Each structure stands twice: as structure tokens, then as C-alpha cells.
């Protein structure tokens, strides 16, 4: 290992070769219920880097495991040796002119790929529930499918080409004839052996018949033996064996998918039947039609999500066998949709007497979203109510449709037999694919035995009695590896062993996954989930939060912050005395300050993605509060700044002017270098040329429009806009004044505006009491000036507007500038939209407020060509862009790649975010209100 680390550090640098214990432990976390801590983590950014890692691992006989997003559930992406992580910097893609295919780097997230394909009316075939988080490499390596994918549109059947790195470091690009020709020469023995093996399998009637049956179902148990039946050429066999191989045969460095049509017309309905038999007979009938999706939920699943508004109130009174089907149909045009609708309703008419509740098929988009939210809420619902110390396990099996009802009933019997009363069943009914979710503790021999006996019974039911798939779409992993031979028989398993040997003679690629001779492998290395803090104990470590975290790959993600804190608690509970254990605890506690606390943006954006609603940012703030409570001197200083905020703001403006004056006297480059040294050593604000000028005093105040007859608007200019001048003149305050003049609105500005603040600068540092005082001061002013909510209140920075939502006072509506513009300005203004590209950054706070809808609505009123930065959070986080600039720099490292052609200005609605974006994007960012002011005129009376 030491030789490998030295070699990789020399090639890749220290930042990409991670050996620090706390960081290794945190990065080792995935969504499964297994835990291994890698000895080394390597972050790779290209195929060339992967080749170097593989070659060095082979030379040093070290096991390596490839990890994409870490959302896999069966333990296939963990390692106690070398863990190879795909960097988010690896984002290359190419689309056919008509969108019929797309070539992808493995680190692209599935949902982003579908956004790229959306203008073509296409999408990739696989649609896993984790598509907003999982990466293409993981989708292909696990043959993940999803709700609408079925078998027809999975990675195996929509695969066009692939680039592969093998265990010996060799490279094959199946889209390149020269690469294929060279590979045929260099790996002739491998190709010949595979072709001969495939011929023997095809000649084995019993085995080939079994393979045909298995792959009529969804099946990811073991290697894809259908590749040996479907293909004769060795390269085609390799290409298709790689799908679902979980990194045990090689590394998928690029994949080209044949895309599928995304139908424009859809209808959705929910139908709940009194018994499971009726539902399953209907499913068989519907399977003969081109239905987009049929999702099944048992009564226990319905009960778990009964808090959803669209759910009936009497679910508890439904029969014990009640089974709901969420049905979605689609068509490429209205006529096709109507014809399919008629056919489906004709079948449904036969089951009217069995229905206990239903929503008929409808093209109501909001209802459809609500119904899908019910279905998607089932898994997290179990996680949200699990006992602390237990983990959530989700298994997925598949049956032939003729056996589906029997399989559901038998699983319910096994739940009762083994005491899993909380277990629920849901799944992709058209494919006979069932997921069952239950909670399990692994903290005693009795709990391990219960789980072992339950899994043995499930394996016998599925694989032996009903000849189904033990793993339909979640991959084999460590959890099902001991049962592969049971499902496939000795002959099928022997073929898989030969495949593994042909590809990986040293056994270095993800050992123990898929092929594992230990019958108790599924009971080894299980996670412990100790109670740590009530705010985070419900975390199921799924990783759905990670794509929106700005510190991902800089330090830690929300999932990793929680995992590391749990590990600290585990080590404390063990009361370590051995030097190694004491050293681990020290490393975790020392590392946590920078990795988890100081580098967290704490915007709470993670909560919008968390299936159980955890706001890790709020948790980190609570840790900061505890730290600040132990620092009375800082608390006194904070109180002074809050009580003298007008002076504090004036001093800040003086500081900004002084910095710019120093830059002119010393030279900007010299000042930036000196400032960077001070920042690194003392944490002082970092000066850089993108700092805006200080706001002029006269621009802080806005003259109040007169006239009692006019509608009023209470306006509280944010302190950031009172300190920093806007990138575009005139100031944002003057812009809003002019817009309200055009719209016939009267602005009401608090006389004490220079003392007002939403409290965020103190709250983000853990000074919660000081923050609360400023919040209350602002809310009292808002309640008074809005006359108890009679008039709307606008704050010109979205973070401040979010922070200032009144909790108790007066019922006033607090809007950010975008919400205010959409609701109160657009209807009163005349706007001629242009065709110039308009580039937006939708802030974290806008996403919290309305998902960015208001900003997009306003932008589309101004331009027919609107695009976004594709950055979830810029990492400026109030003033961290000054005091912790590395976070902002890291979060925006890709921003310029998304800049539209011909764009010289960008727009947002938070002054501090705009500063960071200006620094790192290559264009000036300012408020979208500036553009609205330039384009808008008063409506003709």
C-alpha cells in the first residue's frame, strides 16, 4: 500500500490521493448497510488517471473498488483497500444531432443527462429512483433500471458503445475501429475464450433456457449471462457483460446510450383494490398494452404515506390485502394518448366492484406530481420512523407476473414470521419487480441471526419456489453474493466464476462482490448506527443530498458529516484505550472542525433533497452555537455590532473603500497576494479584484413616494446592498424605486433602516441569541409598516427574505425581489422580450422560497433564451466567500463551462452570491431587477 500511495501521489498529487483517517472514513460511506474503511482513497478525473491507478494496483497486488455516487444499496461500492472515486470534474458528453444517442463520461449525474436531452424530446432509458443523485457509471455498472424503464429500456438493451479499462490497464473503445482492431490483437486469448464459453452456454439447452427465463424478468443477480446467448462476437460479449458487473470485470470509462423518446402527453391515476389478486390480474392485462408505468403499493405502504394531502383519510379501514396501483400512460400525440386511455379504462371498468378508492386517469400535472410523491415517499417514510440504532434495508426481487400475487402474500407471511411488522412492499408492477423495506439492528448476535434466517427464507421463496430474481435492479453486491449460486445453480455459477477469472486473474477488482465463497458474507461488516444527535439520527445515508452540496470533494458532504459524527460517537461509546483506537478518535475530533464545521455553507439546501428532511446545515449551526457559547468575548463583540449596526455598516464601507484604495496604490496583484497570506494565517477577509465598490451614502436611502391613494410596498434594503454597490449603475435601491414609479406603487422605507438586519451574519456563526434579537427587531418593523400584513414587504436579497419570514408577528408577506417583481411589477409593466441569451444563477434561498420559479418566470418575460449556471449552491454563504474563499472557488469551478455564447452579463438576486460569481465566471453578475428596469415601461393608461 505504501508503494502504491507514493506512486499515485507522484502521478496525481496529494489532493487526489487521500490517506487522512477522518477523511478516508467519511468518504468510505455509501448508501448500503455495510461499512469498510479504505486504506487509501483516490479521486480520478479522467480515463488516463484510472489507467494509472489500475496499473499500479496490479503491480502492487492491491484490491481496488470503483465508486460513482455511492447510492447503491447492496454493499458493492465499499472497500478496506483502495477506493477509487469519480470526480465531478469528469463531465464530458456528446449528443447526436437528432438526440438519438448520447456519449457520456461516467461521472455525469443521470438527471443532468436527461436535462441535456430534453430539447431533443429524448431521455436515457434507465430511470432509477436515485436519478437526481446517481452517476452514469453507477447506473451502467449496476444495470439500474427504475419505474418506467422495465427490461426493454435498461442499460443492457439501450447500450450503443462503451470505453473500458481492464484489470491489466488496457483500454478498449468499441466505437473506435482502430481501438477494436488493436484489442483483437492484444487480447486474442480473452476474446477466443469468451466466444468459446458463449458457444458452450448456447449448446447447454437447460442453462440457455434458464437464462432466457431469467432475463424476461428484471435480473441483476450475478453476471449478465444473457450476453453469452445474445452475442457471438467477443467484443460485443465484453461490452454487454460490463453492464451490471459492479466494477468486478473492469471500469466503464465512457458509455454511449441509444436514447428513447420522452412522450409529451401523459395521464396519471391511482386505483386501490380490496385484494391483491384483483390488482395482480389487472397488472397482467395491462402488460399487453404500451403502459408507461404501473407502480404497486400494499396497505402498509399506503399507511406509511397517509399524511400526503391526496391520500384518503380512511386508509386504516381498507381491507388488509388492499393494493394500490399508480398507473401512468403516455403518447407521442393527443390521439395516441386518447386511444390508450380508452383501452385502459375499458379494462378498469371490469374491476369497479373491487375498487375501494381511486383517482381516475387525468392529465392534471399537479395531481400527477402529488401521486408520484406518494409513491416516492414510501422508502423515506420507513426511514423517518425507524428506531434509533437501526438501519433501513431495501431489497428488490422480481417474479413472473403469473406468480406476483403469490409472491406478495408469501413475503407478508415471512414478515410476520420473523417479526418485521413495519415492513412495506411497493414496486414496479409491470416488471413483477417488488421492493420491500424494513428496519434492522445489527447490534447483537440475535439480531444478526434473525436477519440471516429471514434472508435464507426470502432466497428460497424467490429463487427456488417461484424461480424469480433475488436482485431485480439494485445489483448483487455483498448482500446477495452468497445466494448467487442458489439462484443460478451450479452450472450458471461456474460460468460466472470463469468470467471473473478471464477478466481479473489476480482478483483485484472489487473482490467479494458478485463472486464470494463465504456463505455468511452478507453478515460481515454491517454498519452500526449509534445515536448521535436527534437532528441527524434519522439519516439513512442514502446520499441524495450530495449533488447540491458546495463542499462536495472539497471537504465533506452532509451524508459524510453525519457519518463521521456517528463514528466519533461510536468511538466514544467504546471508551478506547488501545493507542490505535485513541488515535482514530483524536483524528476524527481534530479533523471535524475544518472538514465538517468550518467548510459547511449551512444553507440547508441539503434538506430539500433529503428523503427524511434532515437539514445538516442547521445541525452544523447548532454545533457552532455550542462553540460560541464557550467564547464570551466574541459574544460581547457580536452584541456591540448588532446594537450599533449603522456604525458597523459604515465601517464596512470604509473598509471596502480602503481596500480599493490600497489596490490602486500598491497594485491589485500585490494586494491580493498579501491578503491571501493574511487570510490563510488569520482568517481575515480575502481581497480580490471582483470586490465591488462601496455603496455611496446617498444611495442607501430611497425617497418615499407620496400619495395615500397609491398601493404601498414596504421595502427593506438588505445590508449587503447597502454596503456593496451594485455591478450596474444605478444602485439596486434606485432600480426598485424606478420600477415602483412605473408600476404606480408607493415605497415605504423604515426610518431606522440603517440599523436593520435579518440576523443571518450572526446566526451563521453560531451567535443565535444575537441573531434572534435582530430578527425580532426587523419583524416588529415589518409588522408595523405593513399595517399588520395589509401591504407586502420586499427585501432585495433572497437570503435575507428567506431569513425574515415572520414567525409570529402580524401576518405580513415577506417577498424577495423576484417574487415581488412577478406578483406586483410584471402585471403593471410593459415588457418587450428579447432573444439575447440570459444567464441566471438561482440562489439557495430562492430554491427554498419557491424552487426558483419566480426568477425563471421573470427571466422568461425578459428573454426567450434563458439558461442557468447549473450550480446548486455557489458556496459564498453570506461572507464565507471572503473568509473561506476556497469553498466558493471550489463550488464555482465549473461555472464558466455553462456560460451561454455571447453572454457578457449574468443575473441573480443576492449581492454576495453575485460577487463570487463575478470573480469565477468571467462575466459581471448583478441583480435581475437591473435588467427589468432597463427593459420595462409603464403600461399605457
Short mmCIF file of C-alpha atoms in Angstrom, two decimals, residues 270-708:
data_model
loop_
_atom_site.label_atom_id
_atom_site.label_comp_id
_atom_site.label_asym_id
_atom_site.label_seq_id
_atom_site.Cartn_x
_atom_site.Cartn_y
_atom_site.Cartn_z
CA UNK A 270 -54.29 5.88 -8.62
CA UNK A 271 -56.52 2.85 -8.13
CA UNK A 272 -56.80 0.98 -4.83
CA UNK A 273 -58.23 -2.54 -4.86
CA UNK A 274 -59.67 -4.52 -1.97
CA UNK A 275 -57.48 -7.55 -2.61
CA UNK A 276 -54.09 -8.32 -4.08
CA UNK A 277 -55.40 -10.97 -6.51
CA UNK A 278 -57.59 -8.50 -8.40
CA UNK A 279 -54.73 -6.00 -8.66
CA UNK A 280 -52.34 -8.63 -10.00
CA UNK A 281 -54.79 -9.94 -12.60
CA UNK A 282 -55.23 -6.36 -13.80
CA UNK A 283 -51.45 -5.93 -14.00
CA UNK A 284 -51.21 -8.94 -16.33
CA UNK A 285 -53.91 -7.47 -18.57
CA UNK A 286 -52.23 -4.06 -18.64
CA UNK A 287 -48.86 -5.62 -19.51
CA UNK A 288 -50.21 -6.33 -23.01
CA UNK A 289 -50.57 -2.56 -23.61
CA UNK A 290 -47.79 0.05 -24.03
CA UNK A 291 -48.24 1.42 -20.50
CA UNK A 292 -45.54 3.80 -19.24
CA UNK A 293 -45.66 2.68 -15.61
CA UNK A 294 -47.68 0.73 -13.08
CA UNK A 295 -46.44 1.14 -9.51
CA UNK A 296 -47.82 -1.11 -6.78
CA UNK A 297 -48.20 -0.25 -3.06
CA UNK A 298 -49.51 -2.60 -0.37
CA UNK A 299 -51.67 -1.40 2.52
CA UNK A 300 -48.70 -0.99 4.84
CA UNK A 301 -47.03 1.24 2.24
CA UNK A 302 -50.22 3.31 1.92
CA UNK A 303 -50.36 3.73 5.68
CA UNK A 304 -46.75 4.93 5.73
CA UNK A 305 -47.60 7.86 3.42
CA UNK A 306 -51.15 8.63 4.54
CA UNK A 307 -50.07 12.13 5.64
CA UNK A 308 -49.92 13.19 1.97
CA UNK A 309 -52.80 15.51 1.09
CA UNK A 310 -54.01 13.36 -1.81
CA UNK A 311 -54.31 10.25 0.34
CA UNK A 312 -57.79 9.30 1.62
CA UNK A 313 -58.29 9.65 5.37
CA UNK A 314 -59.62 6.13 5.89
CA UNK A 315 -56.64 4.05 4.72
CA UNK A 316 -56.59 2.26 8.07
CA UNK A 317 -60.11 0.97 7.31
CA UNK A 318 -59.09 -0.55 3.96
CA UNK A 319 -59.05 -4.37 3.82
CA UNK A 320 -55.79 -5.96 4.99
CA UNK A 321 -54.96 -7.03 1.40
CA UNK A 322 -55.67 -3.60 -0.10
CA UNK A 323 -53.33 -2.95 -3.01
CA UNK A 324 -52.93 0.34 -4.87
CA UNK A 325 -51.76 0.75 -8.47
CA UNK A 326 -50.35 4.06 -9.68
CA UNK A 327 -50.90 3.96 -13.43
CA UNK A 328 -49.30 6.35 -15.91
CA UNK A 329 -49.96 6.24 -19.64
CA UNK A 330 -48.29 8.31 -22.33
CA UNK A 331 -48.38 9.03 -26.04
CA UNK A 332 -46.40 10.93 -28.61
CA UNK A 333 -49.52 12.85 -29.57
CA UNK A 334 -53.00 13.50 -28.21
CA UNK A 335 -54.68 10.91 -30.43
CA UNK A 336 -52.34 8.14 -29.32
CA UNK A 337 -52.90 9.08 -25.67
CA UNK A 338 -56.69 9.11 -26.08
CA UNK A 339 -56.70 5.69 -27.75
CA UNK A 340 -54.59 4.19 -24.98
CA UNK A 341 -56.75 5.89 -22.36
CA UNK A 342 -59.87 4.26 -23.84
CA UNK A 343 -58.21 0.83 -23.83
CA UNK A 344 -57.05 1.13 -20.21
CA UNK A 345 -60.40 2.40 -18.96
CA UNK A 346 -62.19 -0.45 -20.75
CA UNK A 347 -60.10 -2.90 -18.69
CA UNK A 348 -60.53 -0.93 -15.47
CA UNK A 349 -64.31 -1.00 -15.92
CA UNK A 350 -64.21 -4.72 -15.18
CA UNK A 351 -62.91 -4.03 -11.66
CA UNK A 352 -65.29 -1.38 -10.38
CA UNK A 353 -66.65 -3.62 -7.62
CA UNK A 354 -63.14 -4.31 -6.30
CA UNK A 355 -62.12 -0.63 -6.03
CA UNK A 356 -62.10 0.90 -2.55
CA UNK A 357 -60.74 4.28 -3.72
CA UNK A 358 -59.44 5.79 -6.93
CA UNK A 359 -58.26 8.84 -8.80
CA UNK A 360 -59.19 8.33 -12.47
CA UNK A 361 -56.60 8.86 -15.21
CA UNK A 362 -56.04 12.60 -15.56
CA UNK A 363 -53.66 14.97 -17.31
CA UNK A 364 -53.67 17.29 -14.27
CA UNK A 365 -49.93 17.87 -13.83
CA UNK A 366 -50.16 18.89 -10.18
CA UNK A 367 -52.23 15.82 -9.28
CA UNK A 368 -49.81 13.58 -11.15
CA UNK A 369 -46.87 15.05 -9.24
CA UNK A 370 -48.71 14.60 -5.95
CA UNK A 371 -49.45 10.95 -6.75
CA UNK A 372 -45.87 10.26 -7.73
CA UNK A 373 -44.73 11.94 -4.49
CA UNK A 374 -46.88 9.42 -2.63
CA UNK A 375 -45.11 6.57 -4.39
CA UNK A 376 -41.65 8.08 -3.96
CA UNK A 377 -42.34 8.82 -0.29
CA UNK A 378 -42.66 5.18 0.72
CA UNK A 379 -38.99 4.37 1.22
CA UNK A 380 -38.15 7.51 3.24
CA UNK A 381 -41.35 7.08 5.26
CA UNK A 382 -39.91 3.94 6.81
CA UNK A 383 -36.58 5.64 7.39
CA UNK A 384 -38.25 8.58 9.13
CA UNK A 385 -39.93 6.42 11.78
CA UNK A 386 -37.22 3.81 12.35
CA UNK A 387 -35.87 3.32 15.83
CA UNK A 388 -32.53 4.99 16.52
CA UNK A 389 -29.76 2.45 16.14
CA UNK A 390 -31.46 0.55 13.34
CA UNK A 391 -30.76 0.81 9.64
CA UNK A 392 -33.19 0.80 6.74
CA UNK A 393 -32.84 -2.14 4.36
CA UNK A 394 -34.48 -2.17 0.95
CA UNK A 395 -34.46 -5.38 -1.06
CA UNK A 396 -35.80 -5.90 -4.53
CA UNK A 397 -36.98 -9.12 -6.13
CA UNK A 398 -38.83 -9.97 -9.30
CA UNK A 399 -41.42 -12.62 -10.16
CA UNK A 400 -43.15 -13.66 -13.33
CA UNK A 401 -46.46 -11.77 -13.44
CA UNK A 402 -48.36 -15.07 -13.05
CA UNK A 403 -46.61 -15.53 -9.68
CA UNK A 404 -46.82 -11.93 -8.47
CA UNK A 405 -49.82 -12.29 -6.17
CA UNK A 406 -48.42 -15.45 -4.62
CA UNK A 407 -45.06 -13.77 -4.10
CA UNK A 408 -46.61 -10.73 -2.36
CA UNK A 409 -48.62 -12.90 0.01
CA UNK A 410 -45.65 -15.12 0.80
CA UNK A 411 -43.45 -12.11 1.59
CA UNK A 412 -46.09 -10.81 4.00
CA UNK A 413 -46.05 -14.18 5.73
CA UNK A 414 -42.27 -14.02 6.07
CA UNK A 415 -42.50 -10.51 7.56
CA UNK A 416 -44.87 -11.84 10.22
CA UNK A 417 -42.79 -14.98 10.83
CA UNK A 418 -39.60 -13.02 11.51
CA UNK A 419 -41.14 -10.04 13.30
CA UNK A 420 -40.78 -7.31 10.69
CA UNK A 421 -44.14 -5.69 11.39
CA UNK A 422 -43.02 -2.36 9.89
CA UNK A 423 -42.07 -3.88 6.51
CA UNK A 424 -43.80 -2.49 3.44
CA UNK A 425 -43.95 -3.62 -0.20
CA UNK A 426 -44.04 -1.43 -3.29
CA UNK A 427 -42.58 -1.79 -6.73
CA UNK A 428 -42.64 -1.68 -10.48
CA UNK A 429 -45.58 -3.95 -11.11
CA UNK A 430 -45.36 -4.31 -14.90
CA UNK A 431 -41.94 -5.91 -14.46
CA UNK A 432 -43.05 -8.02 -11.49
CA UNK A 433 -40.42 -6.09 -9.54
CA UNK A 434 -41.13 -5.69 -5.82
CA UNK A 435 -39.20 -3.67 -3.29
CA UNK A 436 -39.65 -4.44 0.37
CA UNK A 437 -38.36 -2.13 3.06
CA UNK A 438 -37.78 -2.95 6.71
CA UNK A 439 -35.61 -1.83 9.60
CA UNK A 440 -32.88 -3.92 11.16
CA UNK A 441 -30.46 -3.60 14.06
CA UNK A 442 -27.12 -5.38 13.88
CA UNK A 443 -26.01 -4.77 17.45
CA UNK A 444 -26.41 -8.31 18.83
CA UNK A 445 -25.92 -11.94 17.73
CA UNK A 446 -29.68 -12.43 18.00
CA UNK A 447 -30.39 -9.62 15.54
CA UNK A 448 -27.81 -10.98 13.09
CA UNK A 449 -29.35 -14.45 13.34
CA UNK A 450 -32.86 -13.06 12.75
CA UNK A 451 -31.67 -11.27 9.62
CA UNK A 452 -29.79 -14.36 8.41
CA UNK A 453 -32.81 -16.63 8.84
CA UNK A 454 -35.09 -14.11 7.14
CA UNK A 455 -32.78 -13.74 4.13
CA UNK A 456 -32.47 -17.52 3.83
CA UNK A 457 -36.25 -17.82 3.71
CA UNK A 458 -36.55 -14.99 1.17
CA UNK A 459 -33.87 -16.56 -1.03
CA UNK A 460 -35.61 -19.94 -1.00
CA UNK A 461 -39.01 -18.39 -1.76
CA UNK A 462 -37.80 -16.23 -4.63
CA UNK A 463 -35.06 -18.31 -6.26
CA UNK A 464 -36.26 -21.86 -5.61
CA UNK A 465 -40.04 -21.87 -5.16
CA UNK A 466 -41.03 -19.16 -7.62
CA UNK A 467 -37.94 -19.12 -9.89
CA UNK A 468 -37.67 -15.35 -9.66
CA UNK A 469 -34.82 -12.85 -9.31
CA UNK A 470 -33.25 -12.18 -5.94
CA UNK A 471 -31.92 -8.89 -7.27
CA UNK A 472 -34.06 -7.17 -9.86
CA UNK A 473 -32.32 -3.81 -10.19
CA UNK A 474 -30.18 -2.98 -7.14
CA UNK A 475 -27.20 -5.17 -8.06
CA UNK A 476 -25.82 -8.26 -6.36
CA UNK A 477 -23.32 -6.64 -4.03
CA UNK A 478 -22.12 -8.21 -0.80
CA UNK A 479 -25.67 -8.67 0.39
CA UNK A 480 -26.72 -11.21 -2.25
CA UNK A 481 -23.34 -12.68 -3.27
CA UNK A 482 -23.79 -15.75 -1.03
CA UNK A 483 -27.07 -16.56 -2.81
CA UNK A 484 -25.97 -16.25 -6.45
CA UNK A 485 -25.31 -19.99 -6.76
CA UNK A 486 -28.71 -20.77 -5.24
CA UNK A 487 -30.48 -18.71 -7.90
CA UNK A 488 -28.37 -19.77 -10.88
CA UNK A 489 -27.49 -23.35 -9.99
CA UNK A 490 -24.04 -24.91 -10.10
CA UNK A 491 -23.67 -24.64 -13.88
CA UNK A 492 -24.65 -20.98 -14.10
CA UNK A 493 -22.45 -20.06 -11.14
CA UNK A 494 -19.49 -21.94 -12.61
CA UNK A 495 -19.81 -19.90 -15.80
CA UNK A 496 -19.74 -16.72 -13.71
CA UNK A 497 -16.61 -17.88 -11.92
CA UNK A 498 -14.94 -18.48 -15.28
CA UNK A 499 -15.92 -15.00 -16.45
CA UNK A 500 -14.40 -13.42 -13.34
CA UNK A 501 -11.17 -15.40 -13.82
CA UNK A 502 -10.88 -14.45 -17.50
CA UNK A 503 -11.21 -10.72 -16.80
CA UNK A 504 -9.41 -10.46 -13.46
CA UNK A 505 -6.79 -13.14 -12.98
CA UNK A 506 -5.30 -11.50 -9.87
CA UNK A 507 -8.72 -10.92 -8.31
CA UNK A 508 -8.02 -7.25 -7.59
CA UNK A 509 -11.25 -5.75 -8.96
CA UNK A 510 -13.83 -5.34 -6.19
CA UNK A 511 -13.22 -8.73 -4.55
CA UNK A 512 -16.06 -10.28 -2.57
CA UNK A 513 -18.71 -8.70 -4.76
CA UNK A 514 -20.81 -10.98 -7.03
CA UNK A 515 -18.40 -13.92 -6.62
CA UNK A 516 -17.92 -14.72 -2.94
CA UNK A 517 -17.38 -18.15 -1.42
CA UNK A 518 -18.28 -17.09 2.13
CA UNK A 519 -21.89 -18.21 2.88
CA UNK A 520 -22.04 -15.59 5.64
CA UNK A 521 -20.61 -12.69 3.63
CA UNK A 522 -23.92 -10.82 3.90
CA UNK A 523 -23.49 -10.74 7.69
CA UNK A 524 -19.96 -9.30 7.68
CA UNK A 525 -19.01 -5.63 8.01
CA UNK A 526 -22.54 -4.40 8.76
CA UNK A 527 -22.97 -0.77 9.78
CA UNK A 528 -23.61 0.39 13.29
CA UNK A 529 -25.85 3.45 13.58
CA UNK A 530 -25.32 4.83 17.11
CA UNK A 531 -27.45 7.66 18.42
CA UNK A 532 -25.53 10.88 17.98
CA UNK A 533 -27.90 13.85 17.85
CA UNK A 534 -31.65 13.99 17.43
CA UNK A 535 -31.23 16.34 14.43
CA UNK A 536 -29.31 13.74 12.42
CA UNK A 537 -30.20 10.33 13.87
CA UNK A 538 -32.82 9.72 11.17
CA UNK A 539 -30.22 9.92 8.37
CA UNK A 540 -30.27 6.76 6.26
CA UNK A 541 -27.01 7.71 4.48
CA UNK A 542 -28.61 7.47 1.04
CA UNK A 543 -26.52 10.29 -0.43
CA UNK A 544 -29.42 12.08 -2.14
CA UNK A 545 -28.19 15.31 -0.51
CA UNK A 546 -24.72 15.25 -2.05
CA UNK A 547 -25.19 16.74 -5.55
CA UNK A 548 -26.35 20.10 -4.13
CA UNK A 549 -23.58 20.43 -1.53
CA UNK A 550 -20.92 23.03 -2.48
CA UNK A 551 -18.25 21.39 -0.31
CA UNK A 552 -18.52 18.01 -2.06
CA UNK A 553 -14.97 16.93 -3.00
CA UNK A 554 -13.58 19.97 -1.18
CA UNK A 555 -14.18 18.58 2.30
CA UNK A 556 -17.35 16.63 3.16
CA UNK A 557 -20.98 16.31 2.11
CA UNK A 558 -23.96 16.28 4.50
CA UNK A 559 -24.05 12.47 4.48
CA UNK A 560 -20.33 12.33 5.24
CA UNK A 561 -20.59 14.94 8.01
CA UNK A 562 -23.25 12.82 9.69
CA UNK A 563 -21.38 9.56 9.14
CA UNK A 564 -18.19 10.96 10.68
CA UNK A 565 -20.07 12.35 13.69
CA UNK A 566 -21.66 8.91 14.21
CA UNK A 567 -18.21 7.36 14.08
CA UNK A 568 -17.00 9.77 16.75
CA UNK A 569 -19.93 8.71 18.93
CA UNK A 570 -19.19 5.04 18.26
CA UNK A 571 -15.56 5.50 19.31
CA UNK A 572 -16.62 7.37 22.46
CA UNK A 573 -19.11 4.63 23.33
CA UNK A 574 -16.33 2.05 23.04
CA UNK A 575 -14.18 4.03 25.53
CA UNK A 576 -10.96 3.36 23.61
CA UNK A 577 -7.76 2.57 25.47
CA UNK A 578 -5.65 0.99 22.74
CA UNK A 579 -3.35 3.56 21.14
CA UNK A 580 -4.73 2.89 17.63
CA UNK A 581 -8.31 3.46 18.76
CA UNK A 582 -7.34 6.56 20.72
CA UNK A 583 -5.53 7.82 17.63
CA UNK A 584 -8.60 7.31 15.47
CA UNK A 585 -10.80 9.22 17.91
CA UNK A 586 -8.29 12.07 18.04
CA UNK A 587 -8.08 12.19 14.22
CA UNK A 588 -11.87 12.34 13.90
CA UNK A 589 -12.30 15.05 16.54
CA UNK A 590 -9.44 17.15 15.21
CA UNK A 591 -10.49 16.79 11.60
CA UNK A 592 -14.16 17.54 12.17
CA UNK A 593 -13.66 21.25 12.75
CA UNK A 594 -12.41 22.00 9.25
CA UNK A 595 -13.94 19.09 7.34
CA UNK A 596 -17.44 19.45 8.76
CA UNK A 597 -17.98 22.70 10.64
CA UNK A 598 -15.87 25.48 9.14
CA UNK A 599 -16.33 24.43 5.50
CA UNK A 600 -20.11 23.93 5.61
CA UNK A 601 -22.09 26.59 3.72
CA UNK A 602 -25.02 25.78 6.06
CA UNK A 603 -27.61 26.96 3.54
CA UNK A 604 -29.89 23.99 4.24
CA UNK A 605 -30.14 23.13 0.56
CA UNK A 606 -29.42 19.52 1.52
CA UNK A 607 -32.78 19.39 3.31
CA UNK A 608 -34.59 19.93 0.01
CA UNK A 609 -33.10 16.66 -1.28
CA UNK A 610 -33.14 14.63 1.94
CA UNK A 611 -35.89 11.97 1.88
CA UNK A 612 -36.31 12.26 5.65
CA UNK A 613 -36.00 16.06 5.76
CA UNK A 614 -32.69 16.45 7.61
CA UNK A 615 -31.15 19.93 7.44
CA UNK A 616 -27.48 19.20 8.03
CA UNK A 617 -26.74 22.91 7.73
CA UNK A 618 -28.97 23.59 10.74
CA UNK A 619 -27.17 20.84 12.62
CA UNK A 620 -23.77 22.37 11.84
CA UNK A 621 -25.08 25.74 13.00
CA UNK A 622 -26.10 24.13 16.29
CA UNK A 623 -22.52 22.93 16.74
CA UNK A 624 -21.31 26.47 16.07
CA UNK A 625 -23.70 27.74 18.73
CA UNK A 626 -22.14 25.39 21.29
CA UNK A 627 -18.68 26.60 20.33
CA UNK A 628 -19.64 30.28 20.52
CA UNK A 629 -21.28 29.85 23.91
CA UNK A 630 -17.82 29.00 25.18
CA UNK A 631 -16.38 32.27 23.81
CA UNK A 632 -17.89 35.18 25.81
CA UNK A 633 -15.53 37.78 24.32
CA UNK A 634 -16.78 37.08 20.80
CA UNK A 635 -20.37 37.22 22.07
CA UNK A 636 -19.74 40.68 23.53
CA UNK A 637 -18.27 41.91 20.25
CA UNK A 638 -21.23 40.45 18.37
CA UNK A 639 -23.68 42.23 20.66
CA UNK A 640 -21.89 45.52 20.08
CA UNK A 641 -22.02 45.16 16.30
CA UNK A 642 -25.73 44.30 16.46
CA UNK A 643 -26.56 47.23 18.74
CA UNK A 644 -24.55 49.64 16.59
CA UNK A 645 -25.29 48.22 13.20
CA UNK A 646 -25.38 51.54 11.35
CA UNK A 647 -21.81 52.20 12.54
CA UNK A 648 -20.79 48.62 11.74
CA UNK A 649 -22.11 49.00 8.19
CA UNK A 650 -20.37 52.36 7.80
CA UNK A 651 -17.10 50.81 8.95
CA UNK A 652 -17.59 48.01 6.43
CA UNK A 653 -18.00 50.56 3.63
CA UNK A 654 -14.87 52.35 4.82
CA UNK A 655 -13.05 49.01 4.74
CA UNK A 656 -14.17 48.35 1.18
CA UNK A 657 -13.05 51.81 0.06
CA UNK A 658 -9.76 51.34 1.87
CA UNK A 659 -9.14 48.01 0.16
CA UNK A 660 -9.72 49.52 -3.28
CA UNK A 661 -7.53 52.50 -2.45
CA UNK A 662 -4.75 50.14 -1.32
CA UNK A 663 -5.12 48.20 -4.55
CA UNK A 664 -4.63 51.38 -6.56
CA UNK A 665 -1.60 52.40 -4.50
CA UNK A 666 0.11 49.01 -4.18
CA UNK A 667 -1.20 47.30 -7.25
CA UNK A 668 -4.09 44.86 -7.21
CA UNK A 669 -1.88 41.81 -7.72
CA UNK A 670 0.40 42.65 -4.79
CA UNK A 671 -2.55 43.37 -2.52
CA UNK A 672 -4.26 40.12 -3.46
CA UNK A 673 -1.09 38.15 -2.65
CA UNK A 674 -0.65 39.89 0.70
CA UNK A 675 -4.34 39.47 1.51
CA UNK A 676 -4.18 35.76 0.67
CA UNK A 677 -1.30 35.28 3.15
CA UNK A 678 -3.27 37.05 5.90
CA UNK A 679 -6.38 35.06 5.07
CA UNK A 680 -4.61 31.72 5.30
CA UNK A 681 -2.89 32.63 8.55
CA UNK A 682 -5.52 34.62 10.42
CA UNK A 683 -8.80 34.03 8.54
CA UNK A 684 -9.15 37.71 7.58
CA UNK A 685 -11.34 38.57 4.56
CA UNK A 686 -9.64 37.90 1.25
CA UNK A 687 -9.39 40.87 -1.11
CA UNK A 688 -9.70 40.27 -4.85
CA UNK A 689 -10.47 42.49 -7.82
CA UNK A 690 -14.10 41.29 -8.07
CA UNK A 691 -14.90 43.15 -4.85
CA UNK A 692 -17.50 45.77 -5.79
CA UNK A 693 -17.10 49.39 -4.82
CA UNK A 694 -18.65 50.56 -1.57
CA UNK A 695 -22.18 51.88 -1.74
CA UNK A 696 -22.48 55.68 -1.59
CA UNK A 697 -24.25 57.02 1.48
CA UNK A 698 -26.85 58.87 -0.58
CA UNK A 699 -27.73 55.66 -2.38
CA UNK A 700 -28.59 53.91 0.86
CA UNK A 701 -31.75 55.95 1.28
CA UNK A 702 -34.70 55.88 -1.08
CA UNK A 703 -37.14 58.72 -1.26
CA UNK A 704 -40.65 57.61 -0.32
CA UNK A 705 -43.31 58.11 -2.95
CA UNK A 706 -46.17 60.24 -1.81
CA UNK A 707 -49.89 59.82 -2.27
CA UNK A 708 -52.14 57.88 0.10
#
